[in-house]
Amino acid sequence: MEEELSESSPATDFLEFLGPDTSATVFTMLHDPADLARAAAVSRSWRAFVITNQFSKTQCLRLCPEVSTFAHVEVHSSTSSSRTHRDYEVVAGPSTHGDDERLARDHRVYTCLGHGLFSPYTARDCIIHCIGASSTDNFPEETIENTLEPVDRVEMRPSYWSSGGNRDPAAPECLIYRLQADLCLVDEIKVQPFKAFFQYGDPIYSANCIRFLMGYPRSPLRPETLVGDDNEGELIDDSNYVWTYTSPEFPMLQENVLQSFKLPHPVLCIGGVVKVELLGRVQQQAIDGLYYICICHVQIVGKPLSRELGVAPRGKGVVLTYYPDPRRCGVPRSESLGEDGRSKWHGFASRFWRSGAARGNRGLLSRLFGAPLRIRDEDDVSEEEEHP
């Protein structure tokens, strides 16, 4: 009897049996991109259902609300280099074929993004370059570059960044950094105030509070010189960036320790730029009566996502870009980084700037050492490999 029923009763599709609304509710309960990929592989109808309802994008939004910032998705493939980004914009109107192509493309890209967001990882420092500081008291001895060193003394010299002095203890300062990828998942930021062991009483020049902003530059960062006295505020102004996330304010202790500021949730840094706002001053320098902020070390801890993913400003918004061939992406090659994620070239340049030999020809040397923010192409990479 059971054999007769099995032969006469065709298999019922799960989606048809439950209906689209209930099925959609079930699929939204899948929190792992791998589970969603398995579901999409069951049959053509299941794959079409997953793509049409954009469940891969929903998973990304659930973990990182910042994903809603993307206006649309662009795909740049080496096999279709003649196609421009206009070919990948959202198709308006009744074109079913155009909508299907767009949804399939979005599903592919958000699946890649979801894999990067949900995969386990060991958090590490994501900073690759310094963009600039709102002020510097003595350049280059007290440059922002010193905050990338893990210690407050390098070759018997103090290593720290110092703001300019101010009579107003409420005057803010900021430090801006470039991360290792256009998209980074950031968990926490660590900052260590500097203890001036060469001054009477060993004062600690911390800030009163600290806040973090993350976003992307409105145009590519291609400075020809290292940020210094002659162009100190060129790359600092907020008009150069679009900030997609602002953290709450955290109180900072007046202690010479690496202080950890845990974000309320992992934040997707869209654009790879982080601004550290130092709000208020607590320490007055005895020699001039001015208030200063001094920082000896900064870490932005999290995970850089795949170099296949990037971002690009488009009009008044930003788009998520996908590079199946990662060599075409504008993010620096990971092979040129040290174990701590920083450029090997940066370590030498930073030490050279602090040495006495750098003072004679600052203009010439800044052109030699001062292109850390330029988006590198393949020719730049090959030259760097030839001259480590």
mmCIF file of C-alpha atoms in Angstrom, residues 33-344:
data_model
loop_
_atom_site.group_PDB
_atom_site.id
_atom_site.type_symbol
_atom_site.label_atom_id
_atom_site.label_comp_id
_atom_site.label_asym_id
_atom_site.label_seq_id
_atom_site.Cartn_x
_atom_site.Cartn_y
_atom_site.Cartn_z
ATOM 1 C CA PRO A 33 25.685 32.277 4.497
ATOM 2 C CA ALA A 34 26.741 28.640 4.052
ATOM 3 C CA ASP A 35 23.216 27.478 4.965
ATOM 4 C CA LEU A 36 21.726 29.930 2.488
ATOM 5 C CA ALA A 37 24.112 28.720 -0.215
ATOM 6 C CA ARG A 38 23.073 25.121 0.427
ATOM 7 C CA ALA A 39 19.420 26.091 0.170
ATOM 8 C CA ALA A 40 20.028 27.888 -3.127
ATOM 9 C CA ALA A 41 21.705 24.730 -4.476
ATOM 10 C CA VAL A 42 18.649 22.492 -3.895
ATOM 11 C CA SER A 43 16.930 23.329 -7.175
ATOM 12 C CA ARG A 44 16.456 26.077 -9.712
ATOM 13 C CA SER A 45 13.229 27.193 -8.074
ATOM 14 C CA TRP A 46 14.899 27.461 -4.655
ATOM 15 C CA ARG A 47 17.810 29.400 -6.124
ATOM 16 C CA ALA A 48 15.421 31.775 -7.870
ATOM 17 C CA PHE A 49 13.509 32.218 -4.612
ATOM 18 C CA VAL A 50 16.704 33.041 -2.671
ATOM 19 C CA ILE A 51 17.884 35.503 -5.310
ATOM 20 C CA THR A 52 14.534 37.237 -5.808
ATOM 21 C CA ASN A 53 14.028 37.842 -2.084
ATOM 22 C CA GLN A 54 17.633 39.067 -1.584
ATOM 23 C CA PHE A 55 18.228 36.899 1.478
ATOM 24 C CA SER A 56 22.015 37.252 1.109
ATOM 25 C CA LYS A 57 21.714 41.029 1.487
ATOM 26 C CA THR A 58 19.353 40.584 4.427
ATOM 27 C CA GLN A 59 21.963 38.498 6.244
ATOM 28 C CA CYS A 60 24.573 41.245 5.778
ATOM 29 C CA LEU A 61 22.167 43.941 6.966
ATOM 30 C CA ARG A 62 21.301 41.930 10.045
ATOM 31 C CA LEU A 63 24.925 41.857 11.191
ATOM 32 C CA CYS A 64 26.008 45.278 9.887
ATOM 33 C CA PRO A 65 23.310 47.923 9.351
ATOM 34 C CA GLU A 66 25.963 50.034 7.588
ATOM 35 C CA VAL A 67 25.394 47.854 4.491
ATOM 36 C CA SER A 68 22.274 49.953 3.816
ATOM 37 C CA THR A 69 24.670 52.756 2.795
ATOM 38 C CA PHE A 70 25.341 51.107 -0.581
ATOM 39 C CA ALA A 71 23.278 52.611 -3.395
ATOM 40 C CA HIS A 72 23.824 49.604 -5.638
ATOM 41 C CA VAL A 73 26.393 47.030 -6.723
ATOM 42 C CA GLU A 74 28.954 47.140 -9.513
ATOM 43 C CA VAL A 75 30.926 44.200 -10.912
ATOM 44 C CA HIS A 76 34.267 44.742 -12.638
ATOM 45 C CA SER A 77 35.396 41.579 -14.392
ATOM 46 C CA SER A 78 38.618 41.074 -16.322
ATOM 47 C CA THR A 79 36.618 39.135 -18.908
ATOM 48 C CA SER A 80 34.346 42.099 -19.568
ATOM 49 C CA SER A 81 36.668 45.056 -19.168
ATOM 50 C CA SER A 82 34.906 46.946 -21.959
ATOM 51 C CA ARG A 83 31.749 47.261 -19.858
ATOM 52 C CA THR A 84 31.425 50.379 -17.748
ATOM 53 C CA HIS A 85 29.866 50.734 -14.336
ATOM 54 C CA ARG A 86 26.666 52.013 -16.013
ATOM 55 C CA ASP A 87 26.066 48.477 -17.279
ATOM 56 C CA TYR A 88 25.638 47.309 -13.690
ATOM 57 C CA GLU A 89 23.319 49.972 -12.292
ATOM 58 C CA VAL A 90 19.850 49.059 -11.096
ATOM 59 C CA VAL A 91 17.560 48.675 -14.071
ATOM 60 C CA ALA A 92 14.323 50.642 -13.745
ATOM 61 C CA GLY A 93 11.101 49.827 -15.521
ATOM 62 C CA PRO A 94 9.350 46.594 -16.457
ATOM 63 C CA SER A 95 12.380 44.784 -17.911
ATOM 64 C CA THR A 96 12.175 41.375 -16.265
ATOM 65 C CA HIS A 97 15.429 40.221 -17.823
ATOM 66 C CA GLY A 98 17.236 43.296 -16.536
ATOM 67 C CA ASP A 99 15.852 42.821 -13.037
ATOM 68 C CA ASP A 100 16.823 39.144 -13.015
ATOM 69 C CA GLU A 101 20.371 39.988 -14.061
ATOM 70 C CA ARG A 102 20.637 42.677 -11.393
ATOM 71 C CA LEU A 103 19.278 40.435 -8.637
ATOM 72 C CA ALA A 104 21.595 37.570 -9.605
ATOM 73 C CA ARG A 105 24.560 39.941 -9.601
ATOM 74 C CA ASP A 106 23.582 41.384 -6.209
ATOM 75 C CA HIS A 107 23.179 37.891 -4.784
ATOM 76 C CA ARG A 108 26.661 36.929 -5.924
ATOM 77 C CA VAL A 109 28.281 40.032 -4.436
ATOM 78 C CA TYR A 110 26.382 40.004 -1.131
ATOM 79 C CA THR A 111 27.133 36.303 -0.736
ATOM 80 C CA CYS A 112 30.840 37.166 -1.000
ATOM 81 C CA LEU A 113 30.357 40.023 1.487
ATOM 82 C CA GLY A 114 28.425 37.777 3.872
ATOM 83 C CA HIS A 115 31.172 35.169 3.786
ATOM 84 C CA GLY A 116 33.665 37.829 4.833
ATOM 85 C CA LEU A 117 31.444 39.198 7.584
ATOM 86 C CA PHE A 118 30.404 35.881 9.121
ATOM 87 C CA SER A 119 33.582 33.815 8.797
ATOM 88 C CA PRO A 120 35.568 33.408 12.052
ATOM 89 C CA TYR A 121 38.706 35.462 12.398
ATOM 90 C CA THR A 122 41.457 36.537 14.744
ATOM 91 C CA ALA A 123 41.215 40.290 15.294
ATOM 92 C CA ARG A 124 44.317 42.317 14.426
ATOM 93 C CA ASP A 125 45.408 45.893 13.851
ATOM 94 C CA CYS A 126 43.965 47.081 10.520
ATOM 95 C CA ILE A 127 45.862 50.373 10.101
ATOM 96 C CA ILE A 128 48.112 50.590 7.070
ATOM 97 C CA HIS A 129 48.793 54.343 6.712
ATOM 98 C CA CYS A 130 48.351 57.663 8.495
ATOM 99 C CA ILE A 131 46.358 60.319 6.668
ATOM 100 C CA GLY A 132 46.970 63.233 8.978
ATOM 101 C CA ALA A 133 46.456 65.055 12.259
ATOM 102 C CA SER A 134 44.502 68.212 13.001
ATOM 103 C CA SER A 135 47.699 69.791 14.361
ATOM 104 C CA THR A 136 51.270 68.792 15.213
ATOM 105 C CA ASP A 137 53.427 70.654 17.681
ATOM 106 C CA ASN A 138 56.859 69.712 16.297
ATOM 107 C CA PHE A 139 57.027 68.059 12.882
ATOM 108 C CA PRO A 140 58.463 65.538 12.105
ATOM 109 C CA GLU A 141 59.663 64.632 15.605
ATOM 110 C CA GLU A 142 56.078 64.435 16.924
ATOM 111 C CA THR A 143 54.335 63.247 13.736
ATOM 112 C CA ILE A 144 51.227 61.070 13.691
ATOM 113 C CA GLU A 145 53.379 58.358 12.126
ATOM 114 C CA ASN A 146 54.795 57.720 15.605
ATOM 115 C CA THR A 147 51.408 56.401 16.767
ATOM 116 C CA LEU A 148 51.930 53.288 14.644
ATOM 117 C CA GLU A 149 54.898 52.241 16.754
ATOM 118 C CA PRO A 150 53.915 49.779 19.535
ATOM 119 C CA VAL A 151 56.302 51.393 22.043
ATOM 120 C CA ASP A 152 56.801 54.944 23.336
ATOM 121 C CA ARG A 153 60.580 54.877 22.800
ATOM 122 C CA VAL A 154 62.332 54.047 19.532
ATOM 123 C CA GLU A 155 66.117 53.973 19.431
ATOM 124 C CA MET A 156 66.271 55.779 22.789
ATOM 125 C CA ARG A 157 64.056 58.597 21.505
ATOM 126 C CA PRO A 158 60.489 59.279 22.716
ATOM 127 C CA SER A 159 57.906 58.206 20.137
ATOM 128 C CA TYR A 160 54.542 59.986 20.216
ATOM 129 C CA TRP A 161 52.250 62.443 18.443
ATOM 130 C CA SER A 162 51.633 65.816 20.068
ATOM 131 C CA SER A 163 48.938 68.310 19.233
ATOM 132 C CA GLY A 164 49.612 71.996 19.107
ATOM 133 C CA GLY A 165 49.174 73.863 22.379
ATOM 134 C CA ASN A 166 45.897 75.606 23.179
ATOM 135 C CA ARG A 167 44.697 77.803 26.014
ATOM 136 C CA ASP A 168 41.200 76.324 25.734
ATOM 137 C CA PRO A 169 41.007 72.911 27.466
ATOM 138 C CA ALA A 170 37.875 72.097 25.436
ATOM 139 C CA ALA A 171 39.655 72.423 22.067
ATOM 140 C CA PRO A 172 39.375 69.090 20.152
ATOM 141 C CA GLU A 173 41.948 67.299 18.030
ATOM 142 C CA CYS A 174 41.716 64.424 15.571
ATOM 143 C CA LEU A 175 43.846 61.728 13.961
ATOM 144 C CA ILE A 176 42.843 60.089 10.656
ATOM 145 C CA TYR A 177 44.026 56.674 9.457
ATOM 146 C CA ARG A 178 43.715 54.543 6.325
ATOM 147 C CA LEU A 179 42.909 50.878 6.858
ATOM 148 C CA GLN A 180 44.224 47.873 4.937
ATOM 149 C CA ALA A 181 41.074 47.422 2.838
ATOM 150 C CA ASP A 182 38.118 49.437 1.597
ATOM 151 C CA LEU A 183 35.913 47.244 3.786
ATOM 152 C CA CYS A 184 37.004 46.348 7.320
ATOM 153 C CA LEU A 185 35.000 44.885 10.172
ATOM 154 C CA VAL A 186 36.066 46.890 13.238
ATOM 155 C CA ASP A 187 35.520 45.593 16.785
ATOM 156 C CA GLU A 188 37.422 48.047 18.950
ATOM 157 C CA ILE A 189 39.945 50.871 18.928
ATOM 158 C CA LYS A 190 42.898 50.985 21.297
ATOM 159 C CA VAL A 191 44.618 54.246 22.215
ATOM 160 C CA GLN A 192 47.504 54.909 24.590
ATOM 161 C CA PRO A 193 48.111 58.437 25.963
ATOM 162 C CA PHE A 194 51.727 59.522 26.219
ATOM 163 C CA LYS A 195 53.530 59.935 29.515
ATOM 164 C CA ALA A 196 56.136 62.689 29.218
ATOM 165 C CA PHE A 197 58.884 60.976 31.207
ATOM 166 C CA PHE A 198 61.307 63.795 30.288
ATOM 167 C CA GLN A 199 59.192 66.448 32.065
ATOM 168 C CA TYR A 200 58.958 67.121 35.791
ATOM 169 C CA GLY A 201 56.245 64.999 37.416
ATOM 170 C CA ASP A 202 55.886 62.702 34.378
ATOM 171 C CA PRO A 203 52.598 64.297 33.191
ATOM 172 C CA ILE A 204 50.223 62.242 31.019
ATOM 173 C CA TYR A 205 48.693 64.210 28.135
ATOM 174 C CA SER A 206 45.454 62.307 27.585
ATOM 175 C CA ALA A 207 42.144 63.538 26.202
ATOM 176 C CA ASN A 208 38.995 63.894 28.254
ATOM 177 C CA CYS A 209 36.814 61.815 25.882
ATOM 178 C CA ILE A 210 37.224 59.998 22.600
ATOM 179 C CA ARG A 211 34.945 59.255 19.660
ATOM 180 C CA PHE A 212 35.378 57.441 16.334
ATOM 181 C CA LEU A 213 34.047 58.141 12.858
ATOM 182 C CA MET A 214 34.305 55.790 9.878
ATOM 183 C CA GLY A 215 33.706 56.475 6.216
ATOM 184 C CA TYR A 216 35.127 56.987 2.762
ATOM 185 C CA PRO A 217 36.919 59.815 0.907
ATOM 186 C CA ARG A 218 34.908 61.799 -1.628
ATOM 187 C CA SER A 219 37.833 61.497 -4.057
ATOM 188 C CA PRO A 220 40.918 59.230 -4.137
ATOM 189 C CA LEU A 221 43.602 60.126 -1.602
ATOM 190 C CA ARG A 222 46.690 60.961 -3.664
ATOM 191 C CA PRO A 223 48.847 63.437 -1.693
ATOM 192 C CA GLU A 224 52.261 64.205 -3.113
ATOM 193 C CA THR A 225 53.804 65.034 0.256
ATOM 194 C CA LEU A 226 53.699 63.662 3.749
ATOM 195 C CA VAL A 227 51.377 65.648 5.983
ATOM 196 C CA GLY A 228 53.502 68.298 7.676
ATOM 197 C CA ASP A 229 53.654 71.934 8.677
ATOM 198 C CA ASP A 230 53.111 73.156 5.118
ATOM 199 C CA ASN A 231 49.929 71.168 4.397
ATOM 200 C CA GLU A 232 48.868 70.076 7.856
ATOM 201 C CA GLY A 233 45.110 70.500 7.433
ATOM 202 C CA GLU A 234 44.801 69.566 3.759
ATOM 203 C CA LEU A 235 43.400 66.072 4.312
ATOM 204 C CA ILE A 236 41.759 66.626 7.704
ATOM 205 C CA ASP A 237 38.701 68.685 6.832
ATOM 206 C CA ASP A 238 35.408 66.797 7.023
ATOM 207 C CA SER A 239 34.472 68.075 3.567
ATOM 208 C CA ASN A 240 36.930 65.496 2.174
ATOM 209 C CA TYR A 241 34.985 62.547 3.594
ATOM 210 C CA VAL A 242 31.555 61.030 4.030
ATOM 211 C CA TRP A 243 31.195 59.521 7.493
ATOM 212 C CA THR A 244 28.882 56.502 7.552
ATOM 213 C CA TYR A 245 29.291 55.666 11.248
ATOM 214 C CA THR A 246 29.786 57.705 14.414
ATOM 215 C CA SER A 247 30.453 55.961 17.715
ATOM 216 C CA PRO A 248 29.273 57.111 21.120
ATOM 217 C CA GLU A 249 31.706 59.109 23.227
ATOM 218 C CA PHE A 250 33.968 57.137 25.553
ATOM 219 C CA PRO A 251 35.735 58.599 28.613
ATOM 220 C CA MET A 252 39.521 58.347 28.484
ATOM 221 C CA LEU A 253 41.606 57.667 31.553
ATOM 222 C CA GLN A 254 44.654 59.793 32.301
ATOM 223 C CA GLU A 255 46.833 56.715 32.407
ATOM 224 C CA ASN A 256 49.809 55.617 30.330
ATOM 225 C CA VAL A 257 48.240 52.299 29.261
ATOM 226 C CA LEU A 258 46.773 50.968 26.028
ATOM 227 C CA GLN A 259 43.081 51.696 26.631
ATOM 228 C CA SER A 260 40.496 49.604 24.797
ATOM 229 C CA PHE A 261 37.294 51.183 23.480
ATOM 230 C CA LYS A 262 34.906 48.416 22.497
ATOM 231 C CA LEU A 263 32.279 49.396 19.950
ATOM 232 C CA PRO A 264 28.628 48.548 20.735
ATOM 233 C CA HIS A 265 28.672 46.072 17.829
ATOM 234 C CA PRO A 266 31.122 45.120 15.057
ATOM 235 C CA VAL A 267 31.056 48.000 12.576
ATOM 236 C CA LEU A 268 31.624 47.682 8.843
ATOM 237 C CA CYS A 269 33.990 50.518 7.952
ATOM 238 C CA ILE A 270 32.889 51.497 4.451
ATOM 239 C CA GLY A 271 35.760 53.196 2.652
ATOM 240 C CA GLY A 272 38.630 52.262 4.949
ATOM 241 C CA VAL A 273 39.030 55.655 6.670
ATOM 242 C CA VAL A 274 38.805 56.079 10.451
ATOM 243 C CA LYS A 275 38.830 59.384 12.309
ATOM 244 C CA VAL A 276 39.812 59.387 15.989
ATOM 245 C CA GLU A 277 38.332 62.442 17.681
ATOM 246 C CA LEU A 278 40.040 63.522 20.894
ATOM 247 C CA LEU A 279 37.585 65.685 22.811
ATOM 248 C CA GLY A 280 38.877 67.941 25.552
ATOM 249 C CA ARG A 281 42.295 68.303 27.204
ATOM 250 C CA VAL A 282 43.224 67.497 30.775
ATOM 251 C CA GLN A 283 46.940 68.260 31.039
ATOM 252 C CA GLN A 284 48.573 71.686 31.016
ATOM 253 C CA GLN A 285 52.254 72.005 30.198
ATOM 254 C CA ALA A 286 54.113 73.866 32.924
ATOM 255 C CA ILE A 287 56.603 75.598 30.634
ATOM 256 C CA ASP A 288 54.047 77.549 28.542
ATOM 257 C CA GLY A 289 50.723 77.100 30.358
ATOM 258 C CA LEU A 290 49.065 75.541 27.267
ATOM 259 C CA TYR A 291 46.982 72.380 27.086
ATOM 260 C CA TYR A 292 48.182 69.512 24.886
ATOM 261 C CA ILE A 293 47.075 66.023 23.836
ATOM 262 C CA CYS A 294 49.807 63.438 23.214
ATOM 263 C CA ILE A 295 49.241 59.898 21.929
ATOM 264 C CA CYS A 296 51.956 57.272 21.593
ATOM 265 C CA HIS A 297 50.045 54.360 20.079
ATOM 266 C CA VAL A 298 46.776 53.655 18.209
ATOM 267 C CA GLN A 299 45.306 50.356 17.036
ATOM 268 C CA ILE A 300 42.116 49.850 15.029
ATOM 269 C CA VAL A 301 41.309 46.216 15.712
ATOM 270 C CA GLY A 302 39.197 43.997 13.492
ATOM 271 C CA LYS A 303 39.357 42.183 10.167
ATOM 272 C CA PRO A 304 40.061 43.481 6.642
ATOM 273 C CA LEU A 305 37.656 41.897 4.175
ATOM 274 C CA SER A 306 38.555 40.363 0.832
ATOM 275 C CA ARG A 307 40.327 42.512 -1.738
ATOM 276 C CA GLU A 308 37.682 41.377 -4.206
ATOM 277 C CA LEU A 309 35.332 43.857 -2.519
ATOM 278 C CA GLY A 310 35.688 47.620 -2.582
ATOM 279 C CA VAL A 311 33.733 50.869 -2.562
ATOM 280 C CA ALA A 312 33.514 53.787 -4.967
ATOM 281 C CA PRO A 313 31.740 57.157 -4.663
ATOM 282 C CA ARG A 314 29.019 57.654 -7.258
ATOM 283 C CA GLY A 315 27.254 61.005 -7.253
ATOM 284 C CA LYS A 316 25.909 61.630 -3.762
ATOM 285 C CA GLY A 317 26.254 58.003 -2.663
ATOM 286 C CA VAL A 318 28.627 55.075 -2.618
ATOM 287 C CA VAL A 319 28.477 51.718 -4.398
ATOM 288 C CA LEU A 320 29.748 48.288 -3.443
ATOM 289 C CA THR A 321 32.238 47.110 -6.072
ATOM 290 C CA TYR A 322 33.233 43.532 -6.791
ATOM 291 C CA TYR A 323 36.508 42.555 -8.465
ATOM 292 C CA PRO A 324 36.637 38.833 -9.335
ATOM 293 C CA ASP A 325 40.286 39.508 -10.244
ATOM 294 C CA PRO A 326 41.661 41.050 -7.010
ATOM 295 C CA ARG A 327 44.761 42.394 -8.774
ATOM 296 C CA ARG A 328 42.582 45.131 -10.247
ATOM 297 C CA CYS A 329 41.408 46.344 -6.860
ATOM 298 C CA GLY A 330 42.870 49.599 -5.498
ATOM 299 C CA VAL A 331 43.826 48.153 -2.102
ATOM 300 C CA PRO A 332 47.571 47.685 -1.532
ATOM 301 C CA ARG A 333 48.903 44.159 -1.882
ATOM 302 C CA SER A 334 49.003 42.162 1.312
ATOM 303 C CA GLU A 335 52.382 40.712 0.296
ATOM 304 C CA SER A 336 53.959 44.116 0.942
ATOM 305 C CA LEU A 337 52.795 44.101 4.562
ATOM 306 C CA GLY A 338 54.660 42.886 7.598
ATOM 307 C CA GLU A 339 53.306 40.452 10.140
ATOM 308 C CA ASP A 340 51.531 43.290 11.953
ATOM 309 C CA GLY A 341 49.833 44.393 8.732
ATOM 310 C CA ARG A 342 51.881 47.558 8.218
ATOM 311 C CA SER A 343 53.940 48.432 5.195
ATOM 312 C CA LYS A 344 57.578 47.413 5.481
#
